[in-house]
Coordinates of C-alpha atoms and ligand atoms in Angstrom, one line a residue:
X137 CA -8.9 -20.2 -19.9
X138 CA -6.7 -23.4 -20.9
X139 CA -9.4 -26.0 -18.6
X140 CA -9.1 -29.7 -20.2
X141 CA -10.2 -32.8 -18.8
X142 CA -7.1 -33.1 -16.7
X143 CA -8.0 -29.7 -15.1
X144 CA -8.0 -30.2 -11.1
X145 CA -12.4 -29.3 -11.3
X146 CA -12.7 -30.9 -14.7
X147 CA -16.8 -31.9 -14.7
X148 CA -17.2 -30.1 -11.4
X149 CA -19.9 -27.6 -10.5
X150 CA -19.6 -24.7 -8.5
X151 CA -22.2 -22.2 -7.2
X152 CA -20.5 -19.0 -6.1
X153 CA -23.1 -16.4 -4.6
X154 CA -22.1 -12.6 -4.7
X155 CA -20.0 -13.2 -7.6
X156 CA -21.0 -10.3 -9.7
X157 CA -17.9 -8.3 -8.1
X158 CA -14.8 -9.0 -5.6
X159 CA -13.6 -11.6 -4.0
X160 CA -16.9 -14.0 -5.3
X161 CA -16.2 -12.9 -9.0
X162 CA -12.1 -13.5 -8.3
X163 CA -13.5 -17.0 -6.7
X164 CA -15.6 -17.9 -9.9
X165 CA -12.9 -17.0 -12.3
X166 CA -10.1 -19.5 -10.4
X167 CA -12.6 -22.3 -10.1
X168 CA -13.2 -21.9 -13.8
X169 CA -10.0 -21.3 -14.7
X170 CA -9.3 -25.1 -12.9
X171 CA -12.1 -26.7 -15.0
X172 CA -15.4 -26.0 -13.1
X173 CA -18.7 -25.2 -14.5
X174 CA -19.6 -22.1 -12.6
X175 CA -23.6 -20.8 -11.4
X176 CA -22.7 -16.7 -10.3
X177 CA -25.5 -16.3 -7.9
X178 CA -26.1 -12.1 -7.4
X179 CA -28.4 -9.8 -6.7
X180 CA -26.7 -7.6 -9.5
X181 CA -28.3 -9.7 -12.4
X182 CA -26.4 -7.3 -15.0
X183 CA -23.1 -8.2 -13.1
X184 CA -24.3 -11.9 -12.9
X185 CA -24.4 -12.1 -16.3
X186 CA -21.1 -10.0 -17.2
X187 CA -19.0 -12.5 -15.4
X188 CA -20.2 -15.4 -16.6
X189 CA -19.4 -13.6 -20.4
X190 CA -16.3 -13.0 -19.1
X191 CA -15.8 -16.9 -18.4
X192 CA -17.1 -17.9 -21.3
X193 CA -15.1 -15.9 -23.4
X194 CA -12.1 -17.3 -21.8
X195 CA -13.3 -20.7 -23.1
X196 CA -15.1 -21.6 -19.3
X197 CA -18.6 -22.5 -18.8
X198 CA -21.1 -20.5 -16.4
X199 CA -24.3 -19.3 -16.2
X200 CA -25.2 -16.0 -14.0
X201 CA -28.6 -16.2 -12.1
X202 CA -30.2 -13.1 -10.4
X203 CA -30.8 -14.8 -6.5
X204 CA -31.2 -12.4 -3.4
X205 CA -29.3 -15.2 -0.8
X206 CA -32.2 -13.7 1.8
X207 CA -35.4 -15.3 -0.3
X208 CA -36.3 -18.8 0.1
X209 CA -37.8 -19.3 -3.0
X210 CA -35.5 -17.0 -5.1
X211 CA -32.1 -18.9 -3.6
X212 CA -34.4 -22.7 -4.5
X213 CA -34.7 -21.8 -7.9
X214 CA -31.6 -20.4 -8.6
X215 CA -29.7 -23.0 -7.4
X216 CA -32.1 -25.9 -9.0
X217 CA -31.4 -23.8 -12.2
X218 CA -27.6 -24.2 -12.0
X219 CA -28.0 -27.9 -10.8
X220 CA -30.2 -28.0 -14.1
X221 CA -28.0 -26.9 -16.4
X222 CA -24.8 -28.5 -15.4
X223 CA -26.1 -31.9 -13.9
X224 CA -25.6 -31.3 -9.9
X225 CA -23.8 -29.2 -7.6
X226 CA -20.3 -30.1 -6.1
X227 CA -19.1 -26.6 -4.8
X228 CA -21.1 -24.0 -3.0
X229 CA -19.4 -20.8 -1.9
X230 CA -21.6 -18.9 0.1
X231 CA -19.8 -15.4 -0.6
X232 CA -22.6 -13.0 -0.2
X233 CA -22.4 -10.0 2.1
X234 CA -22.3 -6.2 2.7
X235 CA -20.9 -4.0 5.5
X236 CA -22.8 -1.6 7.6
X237 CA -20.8 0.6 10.3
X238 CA -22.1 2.0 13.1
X239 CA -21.5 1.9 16.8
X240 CA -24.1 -0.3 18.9
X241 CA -25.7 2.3 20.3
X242 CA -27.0 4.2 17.1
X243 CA -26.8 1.0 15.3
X244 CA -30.4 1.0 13.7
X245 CA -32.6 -2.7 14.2
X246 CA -33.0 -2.6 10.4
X247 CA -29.3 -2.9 9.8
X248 CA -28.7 -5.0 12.1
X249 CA -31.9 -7.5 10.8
X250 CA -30.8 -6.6 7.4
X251 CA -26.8 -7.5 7.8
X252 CA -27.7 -10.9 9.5
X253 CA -30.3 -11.9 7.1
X254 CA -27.3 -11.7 3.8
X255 CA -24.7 -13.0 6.4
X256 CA -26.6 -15.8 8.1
X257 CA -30.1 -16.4 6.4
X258 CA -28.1 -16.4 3.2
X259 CA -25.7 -18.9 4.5
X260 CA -28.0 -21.2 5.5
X261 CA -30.8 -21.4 2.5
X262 CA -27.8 -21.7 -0.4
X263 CA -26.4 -24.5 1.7
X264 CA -30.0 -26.2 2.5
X265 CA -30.5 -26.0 -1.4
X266 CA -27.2 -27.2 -2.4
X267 CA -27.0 -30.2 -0.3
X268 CA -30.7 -31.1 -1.5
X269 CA -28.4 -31.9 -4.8
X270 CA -25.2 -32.9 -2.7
X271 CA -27.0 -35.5 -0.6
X272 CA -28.1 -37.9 -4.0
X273 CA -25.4 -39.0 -4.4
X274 CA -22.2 -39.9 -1.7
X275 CA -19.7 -41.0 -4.1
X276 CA -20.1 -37.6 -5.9
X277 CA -20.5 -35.7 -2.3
X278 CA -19.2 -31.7 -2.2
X279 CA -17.6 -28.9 -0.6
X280 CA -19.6 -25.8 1.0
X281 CA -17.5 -23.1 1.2
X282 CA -18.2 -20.1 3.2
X283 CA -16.3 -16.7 3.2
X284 CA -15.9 -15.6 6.8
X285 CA -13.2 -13.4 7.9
X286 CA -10.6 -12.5 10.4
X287 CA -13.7 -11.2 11.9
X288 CA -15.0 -14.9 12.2
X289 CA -12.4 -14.6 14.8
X290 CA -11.8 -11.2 16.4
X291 CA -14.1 -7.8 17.1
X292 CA -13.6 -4.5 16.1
X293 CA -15.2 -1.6 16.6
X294 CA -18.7 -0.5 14.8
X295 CA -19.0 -4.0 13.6
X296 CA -21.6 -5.8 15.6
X297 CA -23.8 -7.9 13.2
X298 CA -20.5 -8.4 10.8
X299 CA -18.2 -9.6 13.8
X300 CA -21.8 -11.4 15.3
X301 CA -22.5 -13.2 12.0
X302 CA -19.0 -13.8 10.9
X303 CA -18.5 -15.8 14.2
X304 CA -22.2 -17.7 13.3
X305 CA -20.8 -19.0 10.1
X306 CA -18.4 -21.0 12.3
X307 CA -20.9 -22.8 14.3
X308 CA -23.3 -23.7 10.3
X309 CA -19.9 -24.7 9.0
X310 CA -18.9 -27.0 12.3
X311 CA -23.0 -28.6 12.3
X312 CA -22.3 -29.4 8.2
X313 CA -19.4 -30.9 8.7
X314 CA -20.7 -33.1 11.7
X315 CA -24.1 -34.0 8.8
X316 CA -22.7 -33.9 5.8
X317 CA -19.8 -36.4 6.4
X318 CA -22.3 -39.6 5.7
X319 CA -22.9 -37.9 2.5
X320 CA -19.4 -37.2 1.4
X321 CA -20.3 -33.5 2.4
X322 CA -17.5 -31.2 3.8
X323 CA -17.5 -27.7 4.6
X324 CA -15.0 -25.1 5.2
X325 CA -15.0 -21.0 6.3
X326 CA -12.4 -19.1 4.3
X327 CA -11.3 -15.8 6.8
X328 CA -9.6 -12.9 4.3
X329 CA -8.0 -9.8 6.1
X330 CA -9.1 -6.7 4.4
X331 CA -9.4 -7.0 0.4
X332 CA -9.3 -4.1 -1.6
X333 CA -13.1 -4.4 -3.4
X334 CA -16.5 -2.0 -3.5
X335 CA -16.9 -3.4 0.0
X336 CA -13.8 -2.2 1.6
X337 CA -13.2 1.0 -0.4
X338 CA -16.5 2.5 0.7
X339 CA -15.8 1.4 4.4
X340 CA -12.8 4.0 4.8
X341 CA -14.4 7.4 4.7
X342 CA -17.0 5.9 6.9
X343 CA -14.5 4.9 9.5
X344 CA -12.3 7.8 9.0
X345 CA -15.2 9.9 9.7
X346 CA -16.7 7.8 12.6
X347 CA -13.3 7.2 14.6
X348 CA -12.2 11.1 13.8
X349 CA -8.8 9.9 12.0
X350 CA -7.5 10.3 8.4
X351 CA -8.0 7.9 5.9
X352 CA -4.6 7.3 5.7
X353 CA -4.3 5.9 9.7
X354 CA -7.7 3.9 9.1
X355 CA -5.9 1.7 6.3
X356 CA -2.5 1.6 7.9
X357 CA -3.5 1.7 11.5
X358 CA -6.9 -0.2 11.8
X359 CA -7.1 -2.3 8.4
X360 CA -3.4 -3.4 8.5
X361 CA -1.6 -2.2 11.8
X362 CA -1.9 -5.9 12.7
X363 CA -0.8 -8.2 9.7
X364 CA 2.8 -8.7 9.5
X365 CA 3.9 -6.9 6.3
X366 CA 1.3 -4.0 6.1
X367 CA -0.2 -5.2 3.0
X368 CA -3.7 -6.0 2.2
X369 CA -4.9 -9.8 1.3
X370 CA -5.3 -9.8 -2.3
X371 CA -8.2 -11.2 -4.4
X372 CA -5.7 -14.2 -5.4
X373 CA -4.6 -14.9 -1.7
X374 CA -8.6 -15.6 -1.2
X375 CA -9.1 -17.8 -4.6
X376 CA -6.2 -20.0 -4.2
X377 CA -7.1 -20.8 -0.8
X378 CA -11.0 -21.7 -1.8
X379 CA -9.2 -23.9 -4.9
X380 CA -7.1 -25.5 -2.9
X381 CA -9.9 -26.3 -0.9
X382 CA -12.1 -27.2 -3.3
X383 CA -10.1 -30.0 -4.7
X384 CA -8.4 -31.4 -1.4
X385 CA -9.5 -35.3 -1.1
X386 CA -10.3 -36.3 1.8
X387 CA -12.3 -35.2 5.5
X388 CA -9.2 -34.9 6.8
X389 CA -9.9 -31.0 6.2
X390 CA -13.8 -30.6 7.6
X391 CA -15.4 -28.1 9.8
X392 CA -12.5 -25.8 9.3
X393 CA -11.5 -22.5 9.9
X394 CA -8.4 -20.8 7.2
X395 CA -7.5 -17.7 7.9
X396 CA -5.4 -15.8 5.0
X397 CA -4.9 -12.5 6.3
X398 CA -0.9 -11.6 6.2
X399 CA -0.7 -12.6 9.9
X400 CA -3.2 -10.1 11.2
X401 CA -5.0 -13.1 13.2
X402 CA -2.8 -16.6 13.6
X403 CA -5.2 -19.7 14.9
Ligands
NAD271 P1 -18.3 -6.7 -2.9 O1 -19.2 -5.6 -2.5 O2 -17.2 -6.5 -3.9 O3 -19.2 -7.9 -3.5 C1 -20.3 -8.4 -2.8 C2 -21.3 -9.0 -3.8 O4 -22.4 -9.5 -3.1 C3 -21.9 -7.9 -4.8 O5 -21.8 -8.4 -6.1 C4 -23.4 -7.8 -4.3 O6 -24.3 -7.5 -5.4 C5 -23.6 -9.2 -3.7 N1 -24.7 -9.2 -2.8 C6 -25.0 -8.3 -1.8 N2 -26.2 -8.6 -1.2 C7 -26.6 -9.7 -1.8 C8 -27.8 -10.5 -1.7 N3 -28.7 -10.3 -0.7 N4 -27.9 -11.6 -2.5 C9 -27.0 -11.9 -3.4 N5 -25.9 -11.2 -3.6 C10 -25.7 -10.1 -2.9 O7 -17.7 -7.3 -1.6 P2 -16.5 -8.3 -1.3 O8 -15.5 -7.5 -0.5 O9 -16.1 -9.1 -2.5 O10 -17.2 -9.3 -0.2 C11 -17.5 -10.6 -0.5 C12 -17.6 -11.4 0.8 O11 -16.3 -11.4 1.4 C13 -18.5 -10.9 1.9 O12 -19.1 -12.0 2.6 C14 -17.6 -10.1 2.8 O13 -18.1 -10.0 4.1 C15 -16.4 -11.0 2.8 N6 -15.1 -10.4 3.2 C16 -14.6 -9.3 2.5 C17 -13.4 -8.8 3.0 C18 -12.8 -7.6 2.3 O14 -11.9 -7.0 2.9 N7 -13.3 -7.2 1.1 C19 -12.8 -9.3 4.0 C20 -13.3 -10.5 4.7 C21 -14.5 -11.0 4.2

């Protein structure tokens, strides 16, 4: 990792929660990579700490923190930590999140209480803690990232609380970027098409078996029977979008929506 002081996040922090694996640990790694100190924020402590190794063997700075996004107090402390050991936060990418499939009508309340809780409550108490360090300062300000998805967008099938709180993250990304533009606050949602990670692969048995198809038709026919060239979004697609991001200048980019999906949904 070749960061210097004219790296594009030199003396930037970032916060990226879920970063132990996928697209959060390929998000940490880029922002490092461009010269940010990086806070991994995961449930997976063990993975928490492996990434931020990996960083720091690459010559980066991090620090991995074990925060469940869903507890008030746990997500407070994890993020003052981080603010403490880097002096503030600049970049929050609120990256957290599981799937559960089901269709609505067997969909069980626990699920769907458990899905919005990482998807929404998650959102919303990492952001309220960051911008408790965002807001001391205007000059300095920040980004809040959050990673959406095409389903921020569109529905599919057996996907209630994902599709439900995917759209939500729209509405806390539109309110931030209406509040946080007297602080020098801006905020963003990031929308991948399917990425090959933990998250995905477990997904297409699950579908196979629920819609009665092959596995084969549920990756070319439901994952990517709409993007334009049949492939998937890679992990790099997703980074370079929340870097580029992350260092743009001015509120000409707030409140947001970027979709990076190989044309499956165009805005
Ligand atoms: P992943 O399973 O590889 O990683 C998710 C990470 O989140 C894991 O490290 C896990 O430990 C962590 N996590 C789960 N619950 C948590 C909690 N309560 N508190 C803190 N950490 C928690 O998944 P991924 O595919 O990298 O997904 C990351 C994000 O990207 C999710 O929000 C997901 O909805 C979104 N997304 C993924 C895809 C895709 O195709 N993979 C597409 C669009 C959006």
């Amino acid at each position: 990792m070749s960061s210097s002081s004219s790296s594009p996040l030199s003396g930037k922090v970032a916060v990226v929660t879920g970063a132990a694996s996928g697209i959060g640990k390929s998000i940490a790694l880029t922002l490092a990579q461009a010269g940010a100190s990086i806070g991994i924020a995961d449930l997976n402590l063990e993975g928490s700490q492996a990434a931020a190794t990996e960083i720091e063997k690459a010559g980066g700075k991090a620090i991995g923190v074990a925060m469940d996004v869903t507890q008030e107090e746990a997500v407070d402390k994890g993020i003052d930590e981080i603010a403490a050991k880097f002096g503030g936060i600049d970049i929050l990418v609120s990256n957290a999140g599981i799937q559960i499939v089901s269709p609505i009508v067997d969909f069980k309340f626990a699920d769907w209480k458990k899905m919005l809780a990482i998807h929404l409550d998650g959102a919303f108490l990492t952001t309220r803690a960051a911008l408790r360090h965002m807001y001391k300062d205007k000059q300095r300000g920040g980004t809040v990232i959050y990673t959406g998805s095409v389903h921020s967008h569109v529905a599919s099938k057996l996907k209630a609380p994902y599709v439900t709180a995917k759209h939500g993250l729209l509405g806390l990304c539109r309110t931030l970027a209406k509040e946080g533009a007297e602080h020098g606050v801006r905020s963003h949602v990031v929308c991948p098409g399917f990425v090959r990670t933990p998250l995905v692969d477990k997904q297409i048995p699950e579908q196979a078996k629920t819609l009665g198809i092959s596995e084969d038709e549920v990756i070319k026919k439901v994952m990517l029977g709409e993007t334009v060239d049949g492939e998937f979004t890679t992990l790099d697609d997703v980074s370079q979008m929340v870097l580029f991001l992350s260092t743009y200048p001015t509120a000409a980019l707030t409140g947001q929506s970027f979709t990076v999906s190989h044309g499956w949904f165009m805005h």
